[in-house]
């Protein structure tokens, strides 16, 4: 199974272009590249390791590849910028694919499903799924329960935020035979991830960049982003 370093190296390989604009919004971090716009969850202020960026105000114009190295930074803001820059490279405007989302795919599997991260509407669509959450709510499971739950999983849905906290490879290793979906607007739509054991990439491509910038500047959550682009679902060959 692929290590975190292997996954990061594969995603960062051959990145080209510079960041036209960069925004760190309340909920989403955005990087605009020459051929696409990338998103990543903005870390909650007060998260361990969070501190202001010393080069704030100077990020536009930097090569996308220089952001990508921040995926292993101790500062969660650096990691969010890194994933957004990676997605600006991979989730390009011309990309095509199925319009299904990850929950649609999991619902079709109809077997033992474990979800890493709480997604909007997950309880209605997948009422039998076991949800593992860093800050568990009612009926959720803590991260410590992952080894036991994943040992029996047939379908695994993983939030793309596991790329920014370095836990993706751990979850993949705990369920090597599960049908695995990496999902969310921060998902890199890169076929290199299929080699890591992921079967489906369920991400998002921004089509209306100006609308996306305004929405994110005003604190947009996932629902508000839907009108700015489209779901893209890629399946491993």
Coordinates of C-alpha atoms in Angstrom, one line a residue:
X1 CA 0.0 0.0 0.0
X2 CA 1.2 3.5 -0.8
X3 CA 2.8 5.6 1.9
X4 CA 1.9 9.2 2.5
X5 CA 5.2 10.3 0.8
X6 CA 4.4 8.2 -2.3
X7 CA 1.0 9.7 -2.5
X8 CA 2.3 13.3 -2.1
X9 CA 5.1 12.7 -4.6
X10 CA 2.6 11.3 -7.2
X11 CA 0.2 14.3 -6.8
X12 CA 3.0 16.8 -7.0
X13 CA 4.8 15.4 -10.0
X14 CA 5.0 17.6 -13.1
X15 CA 3.0 20.4 -11.6
X16 CA 3.3 23.5 -13.7
X17 CA 2.0 27.1 -13.8
X18 CA 1.7 29.8 -11.2
X19 CA -1.0 30.9 -8.8
X20 CA -3.1 33.7 -10.2
X21 CA -5.0 34.3 -7.0
X22 CA -5.1 32.8 -3.5
X23 CA -7.9 33.1 -0.9
X24 CA -8.2 31.6 2.5
X25 CA -11.9 31.8 3.4
X26 CA -13.8 30.8 6.5
X27 CA -14.6 27.3 5.2
X28 CA -12.6 26.9 2.0
X29 CA -9.1 27.7 0.8
X30 CA -8.8 28.4 -2.9
X31 CA -5.9 28.6 -5.3
X32 CA -6.4 29.7 -8.9
X33 CA -4.0 28.3 -11.4
X34 CA -3.7 28.8 -15.2
X35 CA -6.0 25.8 -16.1
X36 CA -8.1 25.2 -13.0
X37 CA -9.1 26.2 -9.5
X38 CA -8.3 24.1 -6.5
X39 CA -10.1 23.9 -3.2
X40 CA -9.2 22.5 0.3
X41 CA -10.9 22.8 3.7
X42 CA -9.7 25.8 5.7
X43 CA -8.5 24.6 9.1
X44 CA -10.4 25.8 12.1
X45 CA -8.6 28.7 13.7
X46 CA -7.1 27.5 17.0
X47 CA -6.3 24.1 15.5
X48 CA -3.0 22.8 16.9
X49 CA -0.1 24.2 14.9
X50 CA -2.1 27.0 13.2
X51 CA -0.3 30.3 13.0
X52 CA -0.3 33.3 10.6
X53 CA 1.5 33.0 7.3
X54 CA 4.6 35.1 7.2
X55 CA 4.3 35.6 3.4
X56 CA 0.6 36.6 3.4
X57 CA 0.0 39.1 0.7
X58 CA 2.8 37.6 -1.5
X59 CA 1.2 34.3 -2.4
X60 CA -0.2 35.2 -5.8
X61 CA 2.3 34.6 -8.6
X62 CA 4.1 31.8 -6.8
X63 CA 4.6 28.5 -8.7
X64 CA 2.0 25.9 -7.8
X65 CA 4.8 23.4 -7.1
X66 CA 6.2 25.6 -4.3
X67 CA 2.8 25.4 -2.5
X68 CA 2.7 21.6 -2.8
X69 CA 5.7 21.0 -0.6
X70 CA 3.7 22.5 2.2
X71 CA 1.6 19.3 2.5
X72 CA 4.0 18.0 5.1
X73 CA 4.2 21.4 7.0
X74 CA 3.5 21.6 10.7
X75 CA 1.1 24.5 10.0
X76 CA -2.4 23.4 8.9
X77 CA -2.8 26.6 6.8
X78 CA 0.3 25.6 4.7
X79 CA -1.2 22.1 4.2
X80 CA -4.5 23.5 3.1
X81 CA -2.8 25.8 0.6
X82 CA -0.7 22.8 -0.7
X83 CA -3.8 20.7 -1.4
X84 CA -5.6 23.6 -3.0
X85 CA -2.6 24.2 -5.3
X86 CA -2.4 20.5 -6.2
X87 CA -6.1 20.6 -7.1
X88 CA -5.6 23.7 -9.2
X89 CA -3.3 21.6 -11.3
X90 CA -5.4 18.4 -11.5
X91 CA -9.0 19.6 -11.4
X92 CA -8.8 21.6 -14.6
X93 CA -11.6 23.4 -16.3
X94 CA -11.8 21.0 -19.2
X95 CA -12.0 17.8 -17.2
X96 CA -15.0 15.5 -17.9
X97 CA -16.4 12.5 -16.1
X98 CA -19.5 11.1 -14.4
X99 CA -21.6 13.6 -12.5
X100 CA -22.3 11.2 -9.6
X101 CA -21.0 12.0 -6.1
X102 CA -19.3 9.7 -3.7
X103 CA -22.5 9.0 -1.6
X104 CA -24.3 7.9 -4.8
X105 CA -21.6 5.4 -5.5
X106 CA -21.6 4.0 -2.0
X107 CA -25.3 3.7 -2.0
X108 CA -25.1 1.5 -5.0
X109 CA -22.6 -0.8 -3.3
X110 CA -25.2 -1.7 -0.6
X111 CA -22.8 -3.5 1.8
X112 CA -20.9 -2.8 5.0
X113 CA -19.9 0.9 4.7
X114 CA -17.6 2.9 6.8
X115 CA -17.3 6.7 6.3
X116 CA -14.2 8.7 7.4
X117 CA -15.6 12.2 8.0
X118 CA -19.1 13.5 8.4
X119 CA -20.7 14.5 5.1
X120 CA -23.9 16.5 4.7
X121 CA -26.9 14.2 4.3
X122 CA -24.9 11.0 5.0
X123 CA -27.4 9.7 7.6
X124 CA -30.3 10.0 5.2
X125 CA -28.5 8.4 2.3
X126 CA -26.5 5.7 4.1
X127 CA -28.4 5.1 7.4
X128 CA -26.5 1.9 8.2
X129 CA -23.0 3.4 7.6
X130 CA -20.6 3.7 10.4
X131 CA -19.2 7.2 10.5
X132 CA -15.7 7.9 12.0
X133 CA -15.2 11.5 13.0
X134 CA -12.4 13.5 14.7
X135 CA -15.0 15.3 16.8
X136 CA -17.7 12.6 17.0
X137 CA -21.3 13.6 17.3
X138 CA -24.3 11.4 18.3
X139 CA -24.0 8.0 16.6
X140 CA -20.5 8.7 15.3
X141 CA -17.4 6.8 16.2
X142 CA -14.0 8.2 17.3
X143 CA -10.9 7.8 15.3
X144 CA -9.6 5.2 17.8
X145 CA -12.4 2.9 16.5
X146 CA -11.0 2.9 13.0
X147 CA -8.9 -0.3 13.1
X148 CA -11.8 -2.4 14.4
X149 CA -14.5 -0.9 12.0
X150 CA -12.3 -0.9 8.9
X151 CA -11.3 -4.6 9.4
X152 CA -14.8 -5.5 8.4
X153 CA -15.6 -2.8 5.8
X154 CA -16.6 -3.6 2.3
X155 CA -17.1 0.0 1.2
X156 CA -15.0 2.9 2.5
X157 CA -15.7 6.6 1.9
X158 CA -12.9 8.9 2.9
X159 CA -12.9 12.7 3.1
X160 CA -10.2 14.4 1.0
X161 CA -9.2 16.2 4.2
X162 CA -7.2 13.1 5.1
X163 CA -4.7 14.3 2.6
X164 CA -4.0 17.4 4.7
X165 CA -3.7 15.6 8.0
X166 CA -1.6 12.8 6.6
X167 CA -4.0 10.0 7.6
X168 CA -5.1 8.8 4.1
X169 CA -2.5 6.1 3.8
X170 CA -3.3 4.8 7.3
X171 CA -7.0 4.3 6.4
X172 CA -6.1 2.7 3.1
X173 CA -3.8 0.2 4.8
X174 CA -6.5 -0.7 7.4
X175 CA -9.0 -1.7 4.6
X176 CA -6.9 -2.9 1.6
X177 CA -9.7 -4.9 0.1
X178 CA -12.6 -2.4 0.5
X179 CA -14.1 -0.6 -2.4
X180 CA -12.7 2.9 -1.6
X181 CA -14.0 6.3 -2.6
X182 CA -12.1 9.5 -1.9
X183 CA -14.6 12.3 -1.9
X184 CA -15.3 16.0 -1.4
X185 CA -14.6 19.3 -3.2
X186 CA -10.9 19.0 -2.1
X187 CA -10.4 15.6 -3.9
X188 CA -7.5 15.7 -6.4
X189 CA -8.9 14.3 -9.6
X190 CA -5.6 12.6 -10.4
X191 CA -5.4 9.0 -11.7
X192 CA -2.2 8.6 -9.8
X193 CA -4.4 8.0 -6.7
X194 CA -5.8 4.8 -8.2
X195 CA -2.3 3.2 -7.7
X196 CA -2.7 3.9 -4.0
X197 CA -5.7 1.6 -3.8
X198 CA -8.6 4.1 -4.4
X199 CA -11.3 2.9 -6.7
X200 CA -13.3 6.2 -7.1
X201 CA -12.4 9.8 -7.1
X202 CA -15.4 11.9 -6.4
X203 CA -14.4 15.6 -6.6
X204 CA -15.5 19.0 -7.9
X205 CA -14.5 21.2 -10.8
X206 CA -15.1 25.0 -10.6
X207 CA -16.5 26.5 -13.8
X208 CA -17.5 30.0 -12.6
X209 CA -14.3 31.2 -10.9
X210 CA -15.6 34.7 -10.1
X211 CA -18.7 33.4 -8.5
X212 CA -16.6 30.9 -6.5
X213 CA -14.3 33.7 -5.3
X214 CA -17.2 35.8 -4.1
X215 CA -18.9 32.8 -2.4
X216 CA -15.8 31.7 -0.6
X217 CA -15.0 35.2 0.5
X218 CA -18.5 35.3 2.1
X219 CA -18.0 32.1 4.0
X220 CA -19.6 29.6 1.6
X221 CA -20.1 26.0 2.7
X222 CA -20.5 23.1 0.3
X223 CA -24.1 23.9 -0.6
X224 CA -23.2 27.4 -1.8
X225 CA -20.4 26.1 -4.0
X226 CA -22.7 23.8 -6.0
X227 CA -23.7 26.5 -8.4
X228 CA -20.1 27.4 -9.1
X229 CA -19.1 24.1 -10.7
X230 CA -19.9 20.4 -11.1
X231 CA -19.3 17.1 -9.6
X232 CA -16.8 14.9 -11.4
X233 CA -16.5 11.2 -10.6
X234 CA -13.5 9.2 -12.0
X235 CA -13.3 5.4 -11.7
X236 CA -10.1 3.3 -11.7
X237 CA -9.7 1.2 -14.9

